[in-house]
Amino acid sequence: MSLCPEELEVLQLSLRVAFWSVAFSLPFAVAVALLLARANFPGKTLFDAAVHLPLVLPPVVVGYFLLLLFGKRGPVGSLLDEWFGIVLAFRWTGAALAAAVMGFPLMVRAIRLSFETVDRKLEAAASTLGAGRLAVFTTVTLPLALPGVFTGMLLSFARGLGEFGATITFVSNIPGETQTLPLAIYAYTQVPTGDEPAMRLSLIAVLLSLLALAVSEWLVRRAARRIAGHDPDSRH
């Protein structure tokens, strides 16, 4: 199955958008997941609902709000443009932002569940040995939560590859700039001669999604084996 230069460009752009969407949102997802897993504060239920809102909202609504906020005339977008010369609307960076927002709840949920399964006794033991909070988190909590981190990253990556509604609303469907796999497939279905390239890109999208899920499962199992290997109880 050979791809024409335009289809290769679409594939490369899609991978770049999905990669940077994960890279950008990962630190925030870890922080939010840890907050939801460990902290109790007024309005926690409302905050949790807001984090997961993109899962239930129509993607077009999310894209519309992104356009209102990060468009050149939006309160955030105008400041980014004026102070830093950064424009997100109708740029591939905006597509990455849209993918990050849509994949964020999936990443947070997976990481939060992993944090909740960490044995707090191991953290307490590290603290009694003189480790500070940051040291406990980086040497005990985060390594034990790696399966959930990996799962969240891969789920968010796959979600970014398939993002359509928020992307097309926020950054439009511009070939070479914002036209990712689902947008290109949609464009090809609108022309009489587009069946063949649409099928090729659809098969690629399926293969990439399956690969992301397979890698996620492999990483989870590898991390679980590593954690079990360091578990004192596993040696008996």
Short mmCIF file of C-alpha atoms in Angstrom, two decimals:
data_model
loop_
_atom_site.label_atom_id
_atom_site.label_comp_id
_atom_site.label_asym_id
_atom_site.label_seq_id
_atom_site.Cartn_x
_atom_site.Cartn_y
_atom_site.Cartn_z
CA MET A 1 0.00 0.00 0.00
CA SER A 2 1.83 3.06 -1.27
CA LEU A 3 0.93 6.58 -0.23
CA CYS A 4 1.13 9.67 -2.38
CA PRO A 5 3.07 12.72 -1.08
CA GLU A 6 -0.14 14.39 0.10
CA GLU A 7 -1.15 11.32 2.11
CA LEU A 8 2.33 11.02 3.63
CA GLU A 9 2.08 14.66 4.65
CA VAL A 10 -1.26 13.97 6.33
CA LEU A 11 0.21 10.99 8.20
CA GLN A 12 3.28 12.92 9.38
CA LEU A 13 1.14 15.84 10.53
CA SER A 14 -1.23 13.53 12.41
CA LEU A 15 1.64 11.85 14.26
CA ARG A 16 3.17 15.23 15.11
CA VAL A 17 -0.14 16.60 16.40
CA ALA A 18 -0.82 13.49 18.51
CA PHE A 19 2.73 13.43 19.92
CA TRP A 20 2.76 17.06 20.99
CA SER A 21 -0.75 16.85 22.39
CA VAL A 22 0.44 14.12 24.76
CA ALA A 23 3.74 15.86 25.56
CA PHE A 24 1.96 19.10 26.40
CA SER A 25 -0.80 17.64 28.55
CA LEU A 26 1.17 14.93 30.42
CA PRO A 27 2.55 17.11 33.27
CA PHE A 28 -0.87 18.68 33.84
CA ALA A 29 -2.56 15.27 33.73
CA VAL A 30 -0.17 13.85 36.35
CA ALA A 31 -0.75 16.84 38.64
CA VAL A 32 -4.55 16.75 38.25
CA ALA A 33 -4.67 12.96 38.68
CA LEU A 34 -2.60 13.17 41.87
CA LEU A 35 -4.82 15.96 43.18
CA LEU A 36 -8.00 13.99 42.51
CA ALA A 37 -6.55 10.77 43.92
CA ARG A 38 -5.07 12.15 47.14
CA ALA A 39 -6.61 15.50 48.06
CA ASN A 40 -9.97 16.43 49.55
CA PHE A 41 -11.10 19.99 49.01
CA PRO A 42 -14.34 21.95 48.60
CA GLY A 43 -15.67 21.65 45.07
CA LYS A 44 -13.74 18.48 44.27
CA THR A 45 -16.76 16.86 42.65
CA LEU A 46 -17.32 19.90 40.45
CA PHE A 47 -13.63 20.04 39.52
CA ASP A 48 -13.67 16.33 38.66
CA ALA A 49 -16.72 16.86 36.47
CA ALA A 50 -15.06 19.79 34.69
CA VAL A 51 -11.95 17.69 33.96
CA HIS A 52 -14.06 14.95 32.38
CA LEU A 53 -16.45 17.29 30.59
CA PRO A 54 -14.82 16.84 27.13
CA LEU A 55 -15.79 13.16 27.28
CA VAL A 56 -19.50 13.96 27.26
CA LEU A 57 -19.63 17.27 25.38
CA PRO A 58 -19.98 17.22 21.59
CA PRO A 59 -16.47 17.77 20.20
CA VAL A 60 -17.77 20.66 18.11
CA VAL A 61 -18.74 22.46 21.32
CA VAL A 62 -15.23 21.99 22.69
CA GLY A 63 -13.77 23.33 19.45
CA TYR A 64 -16.09 26.33 19.55
CA PHE A 65 -15.01 27.22 23.09
CA LEU A 66 -11.37 26.81 22.08
CA LEU A 67 -11.99 29.21 19.21
CA LEU A 68 -13.59 31.72 21.57
CA LEU A 69 -10.72 31.48 24.05
CA PHE A 70 -7.68 30.97 21.82
CA GLY A 71 -8.76 32.71 18.62
CA LYS A 72 -6.86 35.86 17.69
CA ARG A 73 -9.67 37.92 19.23
CA GLY A 74 -10.17 35.65 22.23
CA PRO A 75 -9.01 36.66 25.72
CA VAL A 76 -6.16 34.12 25.75
CA GLY A 77 -5.38 34.03 22.05
CA SER A 78 -5.06 37.81 21.77
CA LEU A 79 -2.59 37.89 24.66
CA LEU A 80 -0.52 35.06 23.19
CA ASP A 81 -0.42 36.85 19.85
CA GLU A 82 0.40 40.26 21.32
CA TRP A 83 3.00 39.18 23.88
CA PHE A 84 4.64 36.16 22.27
CA GLY A 85 3.55 36.19 18.64
CA ILE A 86 1.89 32.79 19.10
CA VAL A 87 -1.20 32.06 17.00
CA LEU A 88 -3.05 28.79 17.63
CA ALA A 89 -6.22 29.18 15.57
CA PHE A 90 -5.90 27.67 12.08
CA ARG A 91 -2.41 26.31 12.90
CA TRP A 92 -1.18 22.77 13.54
CA THR A 93 -0.36 23.83 17.10
CA GLY A 94 -4.05 24.56 17.55
CA ALA A 95 -4.84 21.06 16.30
CA ALA A 96 -2.45 19.71 18.95
CA LEU A 97 -4.22 21.79 21.60
CA ALA A 98 -7.62 20.47 20.51
CA ALA A 99 -6.32 16.89 20.61
CA ALA A 100 -4.79 17.51 24.04
CA VAL A 101 -8.06 18.82 25.45
CA MET A 102 -10.07 15.90 24.07
CA GLY A 103 -7.57 13.29 25.27
CA PHE A 104 -6.92 14.90 28.66
CA PRO A 105 -9.77 13.18 30.56
CA LEU A 106 -8.66 9.75 29.35
CA MET A 107 -5.11 10.40 30.51
CA VAL A 108 -6.20 11.78 33.88
CA ARG A 109 -8.56 8.87 34.53
CA ALA A 110 -5.94 6.20 33.82
CA ILE A 111 -3.25 7.93 35.89
CA ARG A 112 -5.63 8.64 38.76
CA LEU A 113 -6.69 5.00 39.02
CA SER A 114 -3.03 4.02 39.09
CA PHE A 115 -2.24 6.50 41.87
CA GLU A 116 -5.16 5.16 43.91
CA THR A 117 -3.73 1.63 43.80
CA VAL A 118 -0.29 2.66 45.13
CA ASP A 119 0.35 1.19 48.58
CA ARG A 120 0.54 4.16 50.95
CA LYS A 121 2.60 2.07 53.39
CA LEU A 122 5.52 2.11 50.96
CA GLU A 123 5.36 5.91 50.81
CA ALA A 124 5.21 6.09 54.61
CA ALA A 125 8.24 3.81 54.86
CA ALA A 126 10.21 6.04 52.52
CA SER A 127 9.23 9.07 54.59
CA THR A 128 10.43 7.46 57.80
CA LEU A 129 13.80 6.89 56.15
CA GLY A 130 14.15 10.63 55.66
CA ALA A 131 12.82 11.13 52.13
CA GLY A 132 10.95 14.35 51.50
CA ARG A 133 7.62 14.58 49.68
CA LEU A 134 9.22 15.20 46.29
CA ALA A 135 11.66 12.34 46.77
CA VAL A 136 8.85 9.99 47.84
CA PHE A 137 6.83 10.95 44.79
CA THR A 138 9.68 10.54 42.29
CA THR A 139 11.17 7.36 43.77
CA VAL A 140 8.11 5.51 45.07
CA THR A 141 4.74 6.88 43.96
CA LEU A 142 5.45 7.68 40.31
CA PRO A 143 7.34 4.44 39.52
CA LEU A 144 4.51 2.39 41.02
CA ALA A 145 1.98 4.39 38.98
CA LEU A 146 3.84 3.97 35.67
CA PRO A 147 1.38 1.42 34.23
CA GLY A 148 -1.40 3.97 34.50
CA VAL A 149 0.81 6.74 33.13
CA PHE A 150 1.70 4.62 30.10
CA THR A 151 -1.91 3.64 29.55
CA GLY A 152 -3.08 7.24 29.79
CA MET A 153 -0.41 8.44 27.36
CA LEU A 154 -1.27 5.83 24.74
CA LEU A 155 -5.02 6.34 25.09
CA SER A 156 -4.58 10.09 24.72
CA PHE A 157 -2.28 9.55 21.72
CA ALA A 158 -4.83 7.33 20.01
CA ARG A 159 -7.58 9.83 20.82
CA GLY A 160 -5.47 12.60 19.29
CA LEU A 161 -5.04 10.62 16.08
CA GLY A 162 -8.80 10.27 15.75
CA GLU A 163 -9.85 13.75 16.84
CA PHE A 164 -12.19 15.42 14.32
CA GLY A 165 -14.95 17.66 15.66
CA ALA A 166 -12.97 19.98 17.94
CA THR A 167 -10.12 20.19 15.43
CA ILE A 168 -12.17 21.15 12.39
CA THR A 169 -14.11 23.73 14.42
CA PHE A 170 -11.03 25.33 15.98
CA VAL A 171 -8.43 25.15 13.20
CA SER A 172 -10.47 24.25 10.12
CA ASN A 173 -9.36 21.71 7.49
CA ILE A 174 -6.29 23.27 5.84
CA PRO A 175 -4.15 20.89 3.73
CA GLY A 176 -0.55 20.86 4.89
CA GLU A 177 -1.33 22.83 8.06
CA THR A 178 -4.22 21.33 10.03
CA GLN A 179 -5.49 18.45 7.87
CA THR A 180 -4.97 15.37 10.02
CA LEU A 181 -6.06 11.81 9.21
CA PRO A 182 -9.77 12.09 10.06
CA LEU A 183 -10.05 15.48 8.37
CA ALA A 184 -8.35 14.17 5.24
CA ILE A 185 -10.63 11.12 5.18
CA TYR A 186 -13.63 13.40 5.46
CA ALA A 187 -12.33 15.60 2.63
CA TYR A 188 -11.76 12.59 0.37
CA THR A 189 -15.29 11.29 0.96
CA GLN A 190 -16.64 14.55 -0.45
CA VAL A 191 -15.13 14.07 -3.92
CA PRO A 192 -16.05 11.39 -6.52
CA THR A 193 -12.47 10.10 -6.86
CA GLY A 194 -11.72 10.02 -3.14
CA ASP A 195 -12.81 6.47 -2.26
CA GLU A 196 -9.39 4.88 -2.72
CA PRO A 197 -7.32 7.39 -0.71
CA ALA A 198 -10.05 7.53 1.95
CA MET A 199 -9.84 3.74 2.32
CA ARG A 200 -6.03 3.82 2.52
CA LEU A 201 -6.05 6.48 5.21
CA SER A 202 -8.83 4.69 7.09
CA LEU A 203 -6.79 1.48 7.17
CA ILE A 204 -3.77 3.43 8.40
CA ALA A 205 -5.88 5.00 11.15
CA VAL A 206 -7.08 1.54 12.25
CA LEU A 207 -3.53 0.14 12.24
CA LEU A 208 -2.15 3.08 14.22
CA SER A 209 -4.93 2.78 16.81
CA LEU A 210 -4.35 -0.96 17.18
CA LEU A 211 -0.60 -0.38 17.47
CA ALA A 212 -1.12 2.24 20.17
CA LEU A 213 -3.34 -0.13 22.17
CA ALA A 214 -0.88 -3.01 21.73
CA VAL A 215 2.08 -0.88 22.86
CA SER A 216 0.04 0.34 25.82
CA GLU A 217 -0.69 -3.23 26.89
CA TRP A 218 2.96 -4.23 26.46
CA LEU A 219 4.20 -1.27 28.51
CA VAL A 220 1.68 -1.95 31.26
CA ARG A 221 2.74 -5.59 31.53
CA ARG A 222 6.43 -4.68 31.49
CA ALA A 223 5.96 -2.06 34.20
CA ALA A 224 3.89 -4.49 36.27
CA ARG A 225 6.63 -7.13 36.04
CA ARG A 226 9.25 -4.60 37.06
CA ILE A 227 7.19 -3.50 40.06
CA ALA A 228 6.58 -7.12 41.06
CA GLY A 229 10.31 -7.78 40.81
CA HIS A 230 10.96 -5.05 43.36
CA ASP A 231 8.17 -6.17 45.68
CA PRO A 232 9.72 -7.88 48.73
CA ASP A 233 6.71 -10.18 49.04
CA SER A 234 7.27 -11.47 45.49
CA ARG A 235 10.58 -13.06 46.53
CA HIS A 236 8.98 -15.45 48.99
#
